[in-house]
Every structure is written in structure tokens, then in C-alpha cells.
Coordinates of N, CA, C and O in Angstrom, one line a residue:
V1 N -59.3 -75.6 -15.9 CA -59.5 -76.7 -15.0 C -58.2 -76.8 -14.1 O -58.4 -77.1 -12.9
G2 N -57.1 -76.6 -14.7 CA -55.9 -76.7 -14.0 C -55.7 -75.7 -12.9 O -55.3 -75.9 -11.8
A3 N -56.2 -74.5 -13.2 CA -56.1 -73.4 -12.3 C -57.1 -73.7 -11.1 O -56.8 -73.4 -10.0
A4 N -58.3 -74.2 -11.4 CA -59.2 -74.5 -10.4 C -58.7 -75.6 -9.5 O -58.9 -75.6 -8.3
A5 N -58.0 -76.6 -10.1 CA -57.5 -77.7 -9.3 C -56.4 -77.1 -8.4 O -56.2 -77.5 -7.2
G6 N -55.6 -76.2 -8.9 CA -54.5 -75.6 -8.1 C -55.1 -74.8 -6.9 O -54.6 -74.9 -5.8
V7 N -56.2 -74.1 -7.2 CA -56.8 -73.3 -6.1 C -57.4 -74.3 -5.0 O -57.3 -74.1 -3.8
G8 N -58.0 -75.4 -5.5 CA -58.5 -76.4 -4.6 C -57.5 -77.1 -3.8 O -57.7 -77.3 -2.6
V9 N -56.3 -77.4 -4.3 CA -55.2 -78.0 -3.5 C -54.7 -77.0 -2.5 O -54.4 -77.3 -1.4
L10 N -54.5 -75.7 -2.9 CA -54.0 -74.7 -2.0 C -54.9 -74.4 -0.9 O -54.5 -74.2 0.3
A11 N -56.2 -74.3 -1.2 CA -57.2 -73.9 -0.2 C -57.7 -75.1 0.6 O -57.9 -75.0 1.8
G12 N -57.9 -76.3 0.0 CA -58.5 -77.4 0.8 C -57.6 -78.6 0.9 O -57.9 -79.5 1.6
G13 N -56.4 -78.5 0.3 CA -55.5 -79.7 0.4 C -55.9 -80.8 -0.6 O -56.9 -80.7 -1.3
R14 N -55.2 -81.9 -0.5 CA -55.5 -83.0 -1.3 C -56.6 -83.9 -0.6 O -56.6 -84.0 0.6
G15 N -57.5 -84.4 -1.4 CA -58.6 -85.2 -0.8 C -60.0 -84.5 -1.0 O -60.1 -83.7 -1.9
L16 N -61.0 -84.9 -0.3 CA -62.3 -84.4 -0.5 C -62.5 -82.9 -0.3 O -63.2 -82.3 -1.1
P17 N -61.9 -82.3 0.7 CA -62.1 -80.9 0.8 C -61.5 -80.1 -0.4 O -62.1 -79.1 -0.8
G18 N -60.4 -80.5 -0.9 CA -59.8 -79.9 -2.0 C -60.7 -80.1 -3.3 O -60.8 -79.2 -4.1
L19 N -61.2 -81.3 -3.4 CA -62.1 -81.5 -4.5 C -63.4 -80.7 -4.4 O -63.8 -80.1 -5.4
A20 N -63.9 -80.5 -3.2 CA -65.1 -79.6 -3.0 C -64.8 -78.2 -3.4 O -65.6 -77.5 -4.1
V21 N -63.6 -77.7 -3.0 CA -63.2 -76.3 -3.4 C -63.1 -76.2 -4.9 O -63.5 -75.2 -5.5
T22 N -62.4 -77.2 -5.5 CA -62.2 -77.2 -6.9 C -63.6 -77.2 -7.7 O -63.7 -76.4 -8.6
L23 N -64.5 -78.0 -7.3 CA -65.8 -78.0 -7.9 C -66.5 -76.7 -7.7 O -67.2 -76.2 -8.6
G24 N -66.4 -76.1 -6.5 CA -67.0 -74.8 -6.3 C -66.5 -73.7 -7.2 O -67.2 -72.9 -7.7
V25 N -65.2 -73.7 -7.4 CA -64.5 -72.8 -8.3 C -65.0 -73.0 -9.7 O -65.3 -72.0 -10.4
L26 N -65.1 -74.2 -10.2 CA -65.5 -74.5 -11.5 C -67.0 -74.1 -11.7 O -67.3 -73.5 -12.8
V27 N -67.8 -74.4 -10.8 CA -69.2 -74.0 -10.9 C -69.4 -72.5 -10.9 O -70.1 -71.9 -11.7
A28 N -68.7 -71.8 -10.1 CA -68.7 -70.3 -10.1 C -68.2 -69.8 -11.4 O -68.8 -68.8 -11.9
G29 N -67.2 -70.3 -12.0 CA -66.7 -69.9 -13.3 C -67.7 -70.1 -14.4 O -67.9 -69.2 -15.2
C30 N -68.3 -71.3 -14.4 CA -69.3 -71.6 -15.4 C -70.5 -70.6 -15.3 O -71.0 -70.1 -16.3
V31 N -71.0 -70.4 -14.1 CA -72.1 -69.5 -13.9 C -71.8 -68.1 -14.3 O -72.6 -67.4 -15.0
G32 N -70.6 -67.7 -14.0 CA -70.1 -66.4 -14.4 C -70.0 -66.2 -15.9 O -70.4 -65.2 -16.4
L33 N -69.6 -67.3 -16.6 CA -69.5 -67.2 -18.0 C -70.9 -67.2 -18.7 O -71.1 -66.6 -19.7
L34 N -71.8 -67.9 -18.1 CA -73.2 -67.9 -18.6 C -73.9 -66.6 -18.5 O -75.0 -66.4 -19.1
T35 N -73.4 -65.7 -17.7 CA -74.0 -64.3 -17.7 C -73.6 -63.5 -18.9 O -74.3 -62.4 -19.1
L36 N -72.7 -63.9 -19.7 CA -72.2 -63.1 -20.8 C -73.1 -63.5 -22.1 O -73.2 -64.7 -22.4
P37 N -73.7 -62.5 -22.7 CA -74.6 -62.8 -23.9 C -73.8 -63.5 -25.0 O -74.4 -64.4 -25.7
R38 N -72.6 -63.2 -25.2 CA -71.8 -63.8 -26.3 C -71.6 -65.3 -26.1 O -71.7 -66.1 -27.0
V39 N -71.4 -65.7 -24.8 CA -71.2 -67.1 -24.5 C -72.6 -67.9 -24.7 O -72.6 -68.9 -25.3
R40 N -73.7 -67.3 -24.2 CA -75.0 -67.9 -24.4 C -75.3 -68.0 -25.9 O -75.9 -69.1 -26.3
A41 N -75.0 -67.0 -26.7 CA -75.3 -67.1 -28.1 C -74.4 -68.2 -28.8 O -74.9 -69.0 -29.6
G42 N -73.2 -68.4 -28.4 CA -72.4 -69.4 -28.9 C -72.9 -70.8 -28.6 O -72.9 -71.7 -29.4
I43 N -73.4 -71.0 -27.3 CA -74.0 -72.2 -26.9 C -75.2 -72.5 -27.7 O -75.5 -73.6 -28.2
R44 N -76.0 -71.5 -27.9 CA -77.3 -71.6 -28.7 C -77.0 -72.1 -30.1 O -77.6 -73.0 -30.7
V45 N -76.0 -71.5 -30.8 CA -75.6 -71.9 -32.1 C -75.1 -73.3 -32.2 O -75.4 -74.1 -33.0
T46 N -74.3 -73.7 -31.2 CA -73.7 -75.1 -31.1 C -74.9 -76.1 -30.9 O -74.9 -77.1 -31.6
M47 N -75.8 -75.8 -30.1 CA -76.9 -76.7 -29.8 C -77.8 -76.9 -31.1 O -78.3 -77.9 -31.4
K48 N -78.0 -75.8 -31.9 CA -78.7 -75.9 -33.1 C -78.0 -76.8 -34.1 O -78.6 -77.5 -34.8
Q49 N -76.7 -76.6 -34.2 CA -75.9 -77.5 -35.1 C -75.9 -78.9 -34.7 O -76.0 -79.8 -35.5
I50 N -75.9 -79.2 -33.4 CA -76.0 -80.6 -32.9 C -77.3 -81.2 -33.2 O -77.4 -82.3 -33.6
R51 N -78.4 -80.4 -33.0 CA -79.7 -80.9 -33.3 C -80.0 -81.0 -34.8 O -81.0 -81.6 -35.2
G52 N -79.2 -80.4 -35.6 CA -79.4 -80.5 -37.1 C -80.4 -79.6 -37.7 O -81.0 -79.9 -38.7
R53 N -80.7 -78.5 -37.1 CA -81.6 -77.6 -37.6 C -81.0 -76.8 -38.8 O -79.8 -76.6 -38.9
D54 N -81.9 -76.5 -39.8 CA -81.4 -75.8 -41.0 C -80.9 -74.4 -40.8 O -80.0 -74.0 -41.4
D55 N -81.5 -73.7 -39.8 CA -81.0 -72.3 -39.6 C -79.7 -72.2 -38.8 O -79.2 -71.1 -38.6
A56 N -79.2 -73.3 -38.4 CA -77.9 -73.3 -37.7 C -76.7 -72.8 -38.5 O -75.9 -72.1 -38.1
A57 N -76.7 -73.2 -39.8 CA -75.7 -72.8 -40.7 C -75.7 -71.3 -40.9 O -74.7 -70.6 -41.0
T58 N -76.9 -70.7 -41.0 CA -77.0 -69.3 -41.2 C -76.6 -68.5 -40.0 O -76.1 -67.4 -40.0
A59 N -77.0 -69.1 -38.8 CA -76.6 -68.4 -37.5 C -75.1 -68.4 -37.3 O -74.6 -67.5 -36.6
A60 N -74.4 -69.4 -37.8 CA -73.0 -69.5 -37.5 C -72.2 -68.6 -38.4 O -71.1 -68.3 -38.1
G61 N -72.8 -68.2 -39.5 CA -72.1 -67.3 -40.4 C -71.9 -68.0 -41.8 O -72.2 -69.1 -42.0
P62 N -71.3 -67.3 -42.7 CA -71.0 -67.9 -44.0 C -70.0 -69.0 -43.9 O -69.1 -69.0 -43.1
A63 N -70.3 -70.0 -44.8 CA -69.4 -71.1 -44.8 C -68.1 -70.8 -45.6 O -68.1 -69.9 -46.5
P64 N -67.0 -71.4 -45.2 CA -65.7 -71.1 -46.0 C -65.9 -71.6 -47.4 O -66.7 -72.5 -47.7
A65 N -65.1 -71.0 -48.3 CA -65.2 -71.3 -49.7 C -64.9 -72.7 -50.0 O -65.4 -73.3 -51.0
S66 N -64.1 -73.4 -49.2 CA -63.6 -74.8 -49.5 C -64.8 -75.8 -49.2 O -64.7 -76.9 -49.7
T67 N -65.8 -75.4 -48.5 CA -66.9 -76.4 -48.2 C -68.1 -76.1 -49.1 O -69.1 -76.8 -49.0
R68 N -68.1 -75.1 -49.9 CA -69.3 -74.8 -50.7 C -69.4 -75.8 -51.8 O -68.5 -76.2 -52.4
G69 N -70.7 -76.2 -52.1 CA -70.9 -77.0 -53.2 C -70.7 -78.5 -52.9 O -70.8 -79.3 -53.8
R70 N -70.5 -78.8 -51.6 CA -70.4 -80.2 -51.3 C -71.7 -80.8 -50.9 O -72.6 -80.3 -50.4

């Protein structure tokens, strides 16, 4: 976020034009990351955990030994 803000200030200055450039850089970065299968899989696992589905724990991998049996 800091790097995007820096690009926005350098390219558009302070104010609304700089904010627009910053938001454009952030949106482009997010869209670029969503093209990676690993990122999409991580989001999918996180959403399953938030929703409370039972298969989310198995999708995330084995639980650490300190949390077993609780």
C-alpha cells in the first residue's frame, strides 16, 4: 500500500489525481494476484474457515500438535 501511495504521489501529486493513480495501482495489483492459482486457493481456504465448514480444517492442512484434543 505504501509503494502504491508513493507511485500515486509521484505520478499524480497530492490530491484527487494522486488518489486515483494510487487506487488504479492497487486494483491492478489485486487483479494480478488473483490470476495466481495459489492465491485463489488461499482465499478459498480462508473463506471456508470463516464460513465454518467442516472441510476447511482438512483443506488447510494438519493441525499443530499443541491444538489437538481441544
